[in-house]
Coordinates of C-alpha atoms in Angstrom, one line a residue:
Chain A
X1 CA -27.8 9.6 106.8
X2 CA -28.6 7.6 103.9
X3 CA -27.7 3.8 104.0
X4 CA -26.7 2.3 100.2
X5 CA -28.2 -0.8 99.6
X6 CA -26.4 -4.1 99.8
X7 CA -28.5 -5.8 97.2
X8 CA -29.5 -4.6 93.9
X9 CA -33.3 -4.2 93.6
X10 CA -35.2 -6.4 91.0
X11 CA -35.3 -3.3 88.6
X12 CA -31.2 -3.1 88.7
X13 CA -30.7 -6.8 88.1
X14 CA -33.4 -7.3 85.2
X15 CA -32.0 -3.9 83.9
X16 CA -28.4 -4.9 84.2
X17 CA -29.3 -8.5 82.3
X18 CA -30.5 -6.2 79.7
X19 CA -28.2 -4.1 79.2
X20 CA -25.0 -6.9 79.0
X21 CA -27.1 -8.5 76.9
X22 CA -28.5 -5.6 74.3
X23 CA -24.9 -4.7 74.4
X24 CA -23.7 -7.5 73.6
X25 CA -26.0 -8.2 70.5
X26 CA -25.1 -4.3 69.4
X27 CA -21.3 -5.1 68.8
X28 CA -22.0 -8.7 67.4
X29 CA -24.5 -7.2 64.8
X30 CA -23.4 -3.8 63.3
X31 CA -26.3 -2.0 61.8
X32 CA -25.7 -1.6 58.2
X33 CA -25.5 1.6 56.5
X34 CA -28.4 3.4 55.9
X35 CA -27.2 4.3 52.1
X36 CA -24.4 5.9 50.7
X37 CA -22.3 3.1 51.8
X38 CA -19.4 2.3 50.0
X39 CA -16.2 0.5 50.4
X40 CA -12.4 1.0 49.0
X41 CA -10.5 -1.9 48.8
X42 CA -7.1 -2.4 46.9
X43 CA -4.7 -5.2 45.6
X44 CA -1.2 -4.7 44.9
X45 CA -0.6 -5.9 41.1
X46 CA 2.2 -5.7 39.3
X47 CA 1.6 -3.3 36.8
X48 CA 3.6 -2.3 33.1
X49 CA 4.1 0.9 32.6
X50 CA 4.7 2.0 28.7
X51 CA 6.2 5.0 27.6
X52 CA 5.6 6.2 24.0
X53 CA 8.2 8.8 22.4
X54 CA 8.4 10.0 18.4
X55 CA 11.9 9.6 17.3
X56 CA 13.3 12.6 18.6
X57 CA 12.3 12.1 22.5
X58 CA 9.1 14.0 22.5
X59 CA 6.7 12.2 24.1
X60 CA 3.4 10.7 22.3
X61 CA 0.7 12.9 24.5
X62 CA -2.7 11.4 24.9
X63 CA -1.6 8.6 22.4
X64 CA -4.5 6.5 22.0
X65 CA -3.7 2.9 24.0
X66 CA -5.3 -0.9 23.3
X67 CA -3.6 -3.6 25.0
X68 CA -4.3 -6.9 23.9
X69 CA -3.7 -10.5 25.9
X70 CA -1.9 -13.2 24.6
X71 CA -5.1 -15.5 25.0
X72 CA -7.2 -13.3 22.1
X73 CA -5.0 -11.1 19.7
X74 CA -8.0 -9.8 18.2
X75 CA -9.9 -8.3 20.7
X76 CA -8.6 -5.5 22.9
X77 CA -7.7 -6.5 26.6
X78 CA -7.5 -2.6 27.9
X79 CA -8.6 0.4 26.1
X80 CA -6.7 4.0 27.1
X81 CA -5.2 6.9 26.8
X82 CA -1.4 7.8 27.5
X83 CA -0.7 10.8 29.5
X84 CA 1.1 14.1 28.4
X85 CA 4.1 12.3 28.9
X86 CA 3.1 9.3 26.6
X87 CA 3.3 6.8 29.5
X88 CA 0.4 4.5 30.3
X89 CA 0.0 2.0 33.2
X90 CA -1.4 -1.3 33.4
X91 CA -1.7 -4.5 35.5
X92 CA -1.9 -8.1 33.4
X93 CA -3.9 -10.6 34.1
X94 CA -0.2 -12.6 35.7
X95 CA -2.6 -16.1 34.9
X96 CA -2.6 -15.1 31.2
X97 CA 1.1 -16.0 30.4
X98 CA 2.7 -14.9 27.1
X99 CA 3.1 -12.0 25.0
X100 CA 0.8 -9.0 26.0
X101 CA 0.7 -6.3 22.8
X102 CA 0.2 -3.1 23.8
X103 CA -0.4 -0.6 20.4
X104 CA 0.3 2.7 20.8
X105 CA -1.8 5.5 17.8
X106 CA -1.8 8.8 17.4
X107 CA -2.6 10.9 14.4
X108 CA -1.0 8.4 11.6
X109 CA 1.4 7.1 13.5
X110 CA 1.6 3.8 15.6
X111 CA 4.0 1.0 17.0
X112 CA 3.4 -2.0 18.6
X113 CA 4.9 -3.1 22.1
X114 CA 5.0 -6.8 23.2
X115 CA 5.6 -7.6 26.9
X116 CA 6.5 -11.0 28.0
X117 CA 4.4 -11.8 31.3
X118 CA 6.2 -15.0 32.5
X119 CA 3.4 -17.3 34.3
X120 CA 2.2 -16.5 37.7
X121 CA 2.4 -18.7 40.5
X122 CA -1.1 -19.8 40.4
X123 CA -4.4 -18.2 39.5
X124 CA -5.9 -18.3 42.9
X125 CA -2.8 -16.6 44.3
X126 CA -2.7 -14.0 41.9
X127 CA -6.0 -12.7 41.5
X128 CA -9.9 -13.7 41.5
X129 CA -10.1 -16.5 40.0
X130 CA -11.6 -17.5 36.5
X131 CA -15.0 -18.3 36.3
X132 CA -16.4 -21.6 34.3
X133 CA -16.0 -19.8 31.1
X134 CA -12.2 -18.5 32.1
X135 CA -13.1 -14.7 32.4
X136 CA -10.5 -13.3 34.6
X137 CA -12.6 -10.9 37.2
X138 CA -9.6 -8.6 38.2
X139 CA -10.1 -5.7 37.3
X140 CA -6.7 -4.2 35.4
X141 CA -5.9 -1.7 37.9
X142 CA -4.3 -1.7 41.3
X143 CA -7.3 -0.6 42.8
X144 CA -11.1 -1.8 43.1
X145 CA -13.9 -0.1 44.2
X146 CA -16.0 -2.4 45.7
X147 CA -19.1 -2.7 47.9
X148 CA -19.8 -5.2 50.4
X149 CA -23.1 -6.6 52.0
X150 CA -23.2 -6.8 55.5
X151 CA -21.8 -10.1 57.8
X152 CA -24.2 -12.9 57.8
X153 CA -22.1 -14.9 60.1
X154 CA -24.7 -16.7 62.7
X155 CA -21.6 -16.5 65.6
X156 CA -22.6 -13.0 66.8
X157 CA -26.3 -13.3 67.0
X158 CA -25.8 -16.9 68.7
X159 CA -23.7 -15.3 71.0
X160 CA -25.8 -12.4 71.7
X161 CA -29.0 -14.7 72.1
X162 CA -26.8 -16.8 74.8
X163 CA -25.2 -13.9 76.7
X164 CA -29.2 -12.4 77.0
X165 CA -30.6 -15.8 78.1
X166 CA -27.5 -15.5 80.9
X167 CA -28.5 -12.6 82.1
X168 CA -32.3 -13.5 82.5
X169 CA -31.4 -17.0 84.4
X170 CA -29.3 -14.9 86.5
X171 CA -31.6 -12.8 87.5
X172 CA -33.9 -15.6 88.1
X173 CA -31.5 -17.2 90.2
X174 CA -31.3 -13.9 92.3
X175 CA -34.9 -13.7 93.2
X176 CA -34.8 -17.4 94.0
X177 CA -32.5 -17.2 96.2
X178 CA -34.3 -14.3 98.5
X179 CA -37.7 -16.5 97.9
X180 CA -35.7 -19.4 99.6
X181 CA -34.5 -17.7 102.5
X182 CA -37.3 -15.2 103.4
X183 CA -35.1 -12.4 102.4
X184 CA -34.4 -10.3 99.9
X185 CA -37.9 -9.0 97.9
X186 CA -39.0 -5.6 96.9
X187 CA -37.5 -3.7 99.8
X188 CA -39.5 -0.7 101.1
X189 CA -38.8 2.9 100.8
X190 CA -37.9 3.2 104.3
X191 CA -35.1 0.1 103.5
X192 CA -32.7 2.9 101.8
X193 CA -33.8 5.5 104.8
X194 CA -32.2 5.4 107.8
Chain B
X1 CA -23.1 -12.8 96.7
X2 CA -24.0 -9.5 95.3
X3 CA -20.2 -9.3 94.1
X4 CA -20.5 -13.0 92.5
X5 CA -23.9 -12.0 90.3
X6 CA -22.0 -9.2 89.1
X7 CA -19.3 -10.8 88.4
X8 CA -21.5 -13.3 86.4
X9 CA -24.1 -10.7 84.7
X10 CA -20.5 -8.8 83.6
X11 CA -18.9 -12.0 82.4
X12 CA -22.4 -12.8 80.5
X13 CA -21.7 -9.3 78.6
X14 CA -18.0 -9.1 78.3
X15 CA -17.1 -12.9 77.1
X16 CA -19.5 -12.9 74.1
X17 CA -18.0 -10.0 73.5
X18 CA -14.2 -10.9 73.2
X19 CA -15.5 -13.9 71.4
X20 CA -17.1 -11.9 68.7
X21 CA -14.5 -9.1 68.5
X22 CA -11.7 -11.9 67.9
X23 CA -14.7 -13.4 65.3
X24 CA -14.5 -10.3 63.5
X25 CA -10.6 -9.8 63.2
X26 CA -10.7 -13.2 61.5
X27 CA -13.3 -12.4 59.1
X28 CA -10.5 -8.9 58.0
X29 CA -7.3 -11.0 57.9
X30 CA -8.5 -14.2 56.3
X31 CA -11.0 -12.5 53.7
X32 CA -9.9 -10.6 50.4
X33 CA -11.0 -7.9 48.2
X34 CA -14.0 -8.5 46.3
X35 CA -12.7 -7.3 42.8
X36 CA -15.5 -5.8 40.5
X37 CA -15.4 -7.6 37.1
X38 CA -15.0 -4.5 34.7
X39 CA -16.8 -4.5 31.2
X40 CA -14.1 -3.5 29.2
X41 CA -12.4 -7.0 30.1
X42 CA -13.3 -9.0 27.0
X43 CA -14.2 -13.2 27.8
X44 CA -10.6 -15.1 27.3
X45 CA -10.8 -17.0 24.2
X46 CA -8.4 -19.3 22.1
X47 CA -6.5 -16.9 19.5
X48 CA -3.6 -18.9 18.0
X49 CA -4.0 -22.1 19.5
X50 CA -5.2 -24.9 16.6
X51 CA -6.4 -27.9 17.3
X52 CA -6.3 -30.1 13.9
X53 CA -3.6 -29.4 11.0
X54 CA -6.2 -27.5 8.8
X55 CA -5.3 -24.4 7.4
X56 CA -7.1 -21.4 7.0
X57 CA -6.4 -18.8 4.0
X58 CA -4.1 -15.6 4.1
X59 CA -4.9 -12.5 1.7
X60 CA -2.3 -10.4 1.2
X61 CA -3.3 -6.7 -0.1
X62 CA -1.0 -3.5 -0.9
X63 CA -2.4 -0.2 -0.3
X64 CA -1.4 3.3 -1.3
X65 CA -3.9 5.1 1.3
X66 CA -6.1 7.6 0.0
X67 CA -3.0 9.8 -1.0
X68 CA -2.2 7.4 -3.9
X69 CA -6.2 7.2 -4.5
X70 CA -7.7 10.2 -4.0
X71 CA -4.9 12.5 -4.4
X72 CA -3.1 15.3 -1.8
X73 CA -1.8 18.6 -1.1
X74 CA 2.1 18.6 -1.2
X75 CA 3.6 20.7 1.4
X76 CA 4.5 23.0 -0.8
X77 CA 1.0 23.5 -2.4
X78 CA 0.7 21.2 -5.5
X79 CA -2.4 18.9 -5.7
X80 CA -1.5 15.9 -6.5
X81 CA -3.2 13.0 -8.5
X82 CA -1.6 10.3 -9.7
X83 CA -3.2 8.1 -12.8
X84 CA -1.3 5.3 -12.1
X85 CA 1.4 4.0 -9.5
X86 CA 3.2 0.6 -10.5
X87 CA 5.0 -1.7 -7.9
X88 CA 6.6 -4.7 -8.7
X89 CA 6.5 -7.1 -6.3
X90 CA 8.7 -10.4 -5.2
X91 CA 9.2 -12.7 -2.6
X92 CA 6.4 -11.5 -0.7
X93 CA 6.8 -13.6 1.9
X94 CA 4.4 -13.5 5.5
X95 CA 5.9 -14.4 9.0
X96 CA 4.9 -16.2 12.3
X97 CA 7.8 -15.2 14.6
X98 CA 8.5 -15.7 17.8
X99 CA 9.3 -13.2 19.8
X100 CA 7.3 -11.0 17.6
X101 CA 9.9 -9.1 15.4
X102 CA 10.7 -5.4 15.6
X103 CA 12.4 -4.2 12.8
X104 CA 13.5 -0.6 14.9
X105 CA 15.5 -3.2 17.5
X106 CA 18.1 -4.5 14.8
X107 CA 17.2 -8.0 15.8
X108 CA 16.8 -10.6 13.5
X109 CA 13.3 -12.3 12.5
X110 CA 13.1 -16.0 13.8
X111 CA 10.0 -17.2 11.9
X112 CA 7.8 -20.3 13.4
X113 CA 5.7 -20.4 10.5
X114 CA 5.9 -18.7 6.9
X115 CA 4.3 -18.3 3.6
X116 CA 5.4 -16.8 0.7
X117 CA 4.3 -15.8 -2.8
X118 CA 5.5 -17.2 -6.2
X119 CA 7.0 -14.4 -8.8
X120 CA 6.8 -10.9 -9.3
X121 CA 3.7 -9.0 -9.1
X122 CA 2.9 -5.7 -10.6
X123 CA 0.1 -4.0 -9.0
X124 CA -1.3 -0.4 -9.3
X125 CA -2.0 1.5 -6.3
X126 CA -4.6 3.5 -7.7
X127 CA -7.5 1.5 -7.1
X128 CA -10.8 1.7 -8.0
X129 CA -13.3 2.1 -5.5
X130 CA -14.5 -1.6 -6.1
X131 CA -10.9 -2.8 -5.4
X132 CA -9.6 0.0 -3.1
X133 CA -6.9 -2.4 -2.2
X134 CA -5.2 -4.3 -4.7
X135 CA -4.7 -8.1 -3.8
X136 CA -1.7 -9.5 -3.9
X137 CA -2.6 -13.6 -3.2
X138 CA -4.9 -15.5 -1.5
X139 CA -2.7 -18.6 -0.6
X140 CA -3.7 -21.0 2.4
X141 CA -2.0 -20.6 5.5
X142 CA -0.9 -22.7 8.6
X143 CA -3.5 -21.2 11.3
X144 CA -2.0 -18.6 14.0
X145 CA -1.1 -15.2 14.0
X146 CA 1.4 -13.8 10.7
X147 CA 3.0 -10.5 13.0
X148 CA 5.8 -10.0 10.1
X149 CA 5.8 -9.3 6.7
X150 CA 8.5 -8.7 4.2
X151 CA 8.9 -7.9 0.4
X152 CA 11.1 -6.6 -2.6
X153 CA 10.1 -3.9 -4.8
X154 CA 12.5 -5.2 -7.7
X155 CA 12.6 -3.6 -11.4
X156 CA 9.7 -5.4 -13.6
X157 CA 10.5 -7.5 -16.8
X158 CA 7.4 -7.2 -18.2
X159 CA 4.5 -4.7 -18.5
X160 CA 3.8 -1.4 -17.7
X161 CA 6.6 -1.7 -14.5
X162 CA 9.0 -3.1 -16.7
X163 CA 12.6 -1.5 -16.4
X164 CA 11.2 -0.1 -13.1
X165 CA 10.7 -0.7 -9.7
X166 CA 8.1 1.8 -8.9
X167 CA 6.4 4.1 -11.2
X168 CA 4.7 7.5 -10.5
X169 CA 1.9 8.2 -13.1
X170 CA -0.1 11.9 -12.4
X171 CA -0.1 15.4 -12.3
X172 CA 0.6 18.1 -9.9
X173 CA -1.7 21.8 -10.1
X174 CA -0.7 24.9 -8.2
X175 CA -1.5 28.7 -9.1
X176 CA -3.1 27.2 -12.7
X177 CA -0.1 25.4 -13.6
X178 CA -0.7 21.5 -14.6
X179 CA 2.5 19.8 -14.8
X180 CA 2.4 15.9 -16.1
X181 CA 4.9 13.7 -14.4
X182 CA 5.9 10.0 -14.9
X183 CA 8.7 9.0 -12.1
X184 CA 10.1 6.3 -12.3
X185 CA 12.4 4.7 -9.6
X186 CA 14.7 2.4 -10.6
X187 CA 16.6 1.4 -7.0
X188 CA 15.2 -2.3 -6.2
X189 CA 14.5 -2.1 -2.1
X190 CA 13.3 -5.1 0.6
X191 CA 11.7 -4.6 3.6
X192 CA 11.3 -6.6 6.3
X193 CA 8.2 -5.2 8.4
X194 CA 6.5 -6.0 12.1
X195 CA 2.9 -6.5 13.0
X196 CA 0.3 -4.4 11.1
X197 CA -0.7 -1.3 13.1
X198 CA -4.1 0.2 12.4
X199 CA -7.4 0.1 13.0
X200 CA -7.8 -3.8 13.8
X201 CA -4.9 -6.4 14.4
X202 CA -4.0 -8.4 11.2
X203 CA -2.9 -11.5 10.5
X204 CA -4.9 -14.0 12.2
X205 CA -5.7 -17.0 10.2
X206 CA -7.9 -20.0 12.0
X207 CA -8.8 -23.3 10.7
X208 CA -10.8 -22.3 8.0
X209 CA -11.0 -18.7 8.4
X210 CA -9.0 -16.1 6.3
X211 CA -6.9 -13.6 7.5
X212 CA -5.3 -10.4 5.9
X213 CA -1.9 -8.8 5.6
X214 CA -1.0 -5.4 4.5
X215 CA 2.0 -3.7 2.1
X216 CA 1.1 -0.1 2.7
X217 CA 3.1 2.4 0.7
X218 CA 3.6 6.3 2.5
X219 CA 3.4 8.6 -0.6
X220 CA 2.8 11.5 1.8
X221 CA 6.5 11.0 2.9
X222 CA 8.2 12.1 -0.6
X223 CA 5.9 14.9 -1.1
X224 CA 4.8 16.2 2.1
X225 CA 1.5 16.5 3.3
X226 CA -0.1 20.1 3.4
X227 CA -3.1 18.9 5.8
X228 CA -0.1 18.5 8.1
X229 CA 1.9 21.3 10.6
X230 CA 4.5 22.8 8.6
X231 CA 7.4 21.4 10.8
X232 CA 5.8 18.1 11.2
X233 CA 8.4 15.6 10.9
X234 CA 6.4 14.6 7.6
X235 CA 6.8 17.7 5.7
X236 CA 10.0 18.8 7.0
X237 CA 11.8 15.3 5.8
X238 CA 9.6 15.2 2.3
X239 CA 10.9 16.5 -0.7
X240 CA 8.1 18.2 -1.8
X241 CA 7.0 18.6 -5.5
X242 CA 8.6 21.9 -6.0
X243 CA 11.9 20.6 -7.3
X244 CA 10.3 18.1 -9.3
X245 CA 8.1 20.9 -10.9
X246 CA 11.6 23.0 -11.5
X247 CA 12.9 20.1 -14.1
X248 CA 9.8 20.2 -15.8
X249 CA 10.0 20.4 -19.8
X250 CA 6.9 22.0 -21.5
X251 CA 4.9 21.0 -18.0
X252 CA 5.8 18.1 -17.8
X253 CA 8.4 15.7 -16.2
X254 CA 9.2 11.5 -17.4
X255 CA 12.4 10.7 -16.2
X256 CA 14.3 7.4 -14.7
X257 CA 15.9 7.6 -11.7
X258 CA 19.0 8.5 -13.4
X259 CA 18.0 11.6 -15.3
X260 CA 16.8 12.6 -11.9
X261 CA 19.9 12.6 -10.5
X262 CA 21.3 14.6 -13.2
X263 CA 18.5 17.0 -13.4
X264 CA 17.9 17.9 -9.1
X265 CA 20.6 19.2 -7.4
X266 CA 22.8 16.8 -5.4
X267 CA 20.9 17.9 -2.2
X268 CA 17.0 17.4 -3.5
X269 CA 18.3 13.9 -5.2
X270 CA 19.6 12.5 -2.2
X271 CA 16.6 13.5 -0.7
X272 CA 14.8 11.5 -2.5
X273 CA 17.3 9.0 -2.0
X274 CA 16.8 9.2 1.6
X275 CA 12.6 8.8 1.3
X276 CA 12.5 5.7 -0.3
X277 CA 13.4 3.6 2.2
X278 CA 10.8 5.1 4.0
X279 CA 7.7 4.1 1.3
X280 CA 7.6 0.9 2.9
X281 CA 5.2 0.5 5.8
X282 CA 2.8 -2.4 7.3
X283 CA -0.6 0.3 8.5
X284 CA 1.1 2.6 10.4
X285 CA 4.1 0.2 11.3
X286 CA 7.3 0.9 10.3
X287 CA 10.0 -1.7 8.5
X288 CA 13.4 -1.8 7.8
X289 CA 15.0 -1.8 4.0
X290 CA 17.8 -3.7 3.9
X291 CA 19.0 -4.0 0.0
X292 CA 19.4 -1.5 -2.5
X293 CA 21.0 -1.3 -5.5

């Protein structure tokens, strides 16, 4: 018959602190990707959809697209290309208030579109905000493609460090304890043997 | 005790562990998308906005395209070159309207800010290649952005558009035939245009800066254009030069308006009729002509 221990051995308890504590650190500090990494993230923008027809309802396929923001009239906002159907999406910059032209070309023939874009509520709630020299950083789509660098929040290492150190002094106060009592030790073989 | 040091050694794993896992829910629900700046988003910058009560300068051109210059194809084969094409000119007058006028939406202009041009001008399309755009004025201008444009083509009193309001000077070749023709329209027309369309915005004047405005004049919409798809919109509204080529005399054609409408059948005349409205344009933008006589 073989009689189970009723104290861990010095291996267990210094391998259990280790463990708790490796595991620990693990899930507090994700290793970062090895490459390849990337990231979708989106943001819901309203968006203005434009539709471009000739006179008699046909639409204006692949019609050639420049949007323009109220803030510079001269320099295109958005560059594109309509669809077969002659419609063409995009998302205003909701901090640039005013009339947004959109001009619509194709092979001779062109029209202008002006949308009103009322002011937003504020920059910061809209979008990114504006750097020093007012460049909006939102991209004019409803989606971004970004990529992230890893968490350098200190918390989970700190953590990590503190649940390791836990585990050692625990172990420490474990062999103390048999040291105090003349018990406990390495137990021989014949310990676990009955 | 062996239950109590496990107990602790599992609390020393499993506590740091909630703590971070509710560390790094946080970090998801409080943080945002990192937006990539995109290229193509040109820096803000002030467009219409002036600062002081200076005044920049405003051109304003007309411009018979390369048809009127260069010559065309009608859609029903004739080349086309014209020696001289004569518009007169008044109450050119540019526009800062707000909202920006569309003259397809039957709403009225509401100008902010206008200037307009003393007298009648007479100017000939077919420029030189030195002056490929006849100017109309250079007149200074309250900065901002002129989005409207309207004029009169009215008959001349004077010069080579007198009696006239528009005058077509050339000749048309097809199958070795040269016919010589002089048109000349009598039927005074305004238009009241929108924003230039073509290859760069116009009309922006700054303190000290000049800006440009455009009268552009379709030529390929009487005649037809044969570069253009037989049942392109263009070709199947023009006229073409085949009725005018019909009426010729000894090969060649110089009639008013009125000896037009005595010489084409009812249905070619009111043709014509129909096109000139459609002469007027701003680029590619389209206006509306709202007097005739």
């Amino acid at each position: 018959m073989i009689n189970r221990p009723n104290t861990p051995t010095a291996a267990e308890a210094v391998l259990w602190a280790f463990a708790s504590g490796l595991f620990a650190w693990t899930l507090g500090n994700p290793l970062p990707a090895i490459a390849h990494g990337v990231q979708l993230t989106h943001q819901t923008l309203e968006a203005v959809e434009v539709q471009a027809l000739f006179d008699n309802g046909d639409p204006i396929s692949n019609a050639q697209i420049t949007v323009y923001a109220p803030t510079d009239p001269e320099t295109p906002w958005q560059e594109g290309t309509a669809d077969k159907n002659g419609r063409f999406l995009f998302a205003p910059d909701p901090s640039l208030a005013g009339n947004w032209a959109v001009r619509v070309r194709q092979a001779g023939h062109g029209a202008i579109l002006n949308v009103a874009i009322a002011p937003g509520p504020s920059p910061e709630a809209a979008v990114a905000p504006p750097d020093a020299t007012g460049v909006p950083e939102v991209a004019p789509s409803s989606q971004t493609l970004s990529v992230r660098s890893p968490s350098v929040n200190p918390l989970p290492t700190g953590l990590a460090i503190a649940s390791g150190v836990w585990g050692f002094v625990g172990t420490a106060l474990f062999f103390s304890r048999f040291n105090g009592n003349g018990r406990g030790g390495p137990r021989k073989k014949e310990d676990s043997v009955a | 005790m062996k239950k109590n040091l496990i107990i602790l050694t599992l609390l020393a794993g499993v506590i740091p562990t909630l703590l971070m896992g509710c560390e790094r829910d946080g970090t998801a629900i409080t943080s945002t998308p990192e937006p990539v700046a995109l290229e193509s988003n040109p820096p803000a910058t002030l467009g219409t906005e002036t600062a002081s009560g200076e005044t920049g300068m405003l051109q304003i051109v007309a411009n018979g395209e390369d048809f009127v210059r260069d010559g065309f194809t009608s859609k029903d084969g004739w080349e086309i070159n014209f020696n001289h094409v004569y518009v007169n000119l008044a109450e050119v007058t540019a526009y800062q309207t707000d909202p920006p006028y569309n003259p397809e939406s039957g709403s009225p202009l509401n100008p902010k800010q206008q200037v307009q041009l003393d007298g009648v001008k007479t100017v000939d399309l077919t420029a030189t290649p030195e002056n490929p755009s006849p100017v109309l004025a250079e007149v200074p201008a309250p900065p901002g952005q002129y989005n409207a444009l309207s004029w009169k083509m009215v008959k001349g009193t004077e010069g080579p558009g007198a009696g006239s309001s528009l005058i077509m000077d050339g000749t048309a070749e097809k199958d070795g035939q040269t016919i010589a023709f002089v048109l000349k329209v009598e039927r005074e027309m305004a238009f009241t245009c929108g924003e230039f369309i073509g290859d760069q915005r116009k009309g922006m004047v700054s303190p000290g800066s000049q800006g440009q405005l455009e009268a552009t004049f379709h030529f390929d919409h009487l005649f037809g254009d044969a570069d253009a798809p037989a049942d392109d919109e263009i070709n199947v509204k023009a006229l073409g030069f085949e009725p005018i080529a019909a009426i010729a005399s000894g090969d060649q054609v110089n009639m008013t308006s009125t000896e037009l409408q005595q010489a084409l059948t009812p249905a070619d005349y009111q043709t014509l009729q129909n096109l000139l409205p459609s002469l007027g344009h701003v680029g590619e933008g389209h206006c509306q002509e709202s007097a005739s006589s």
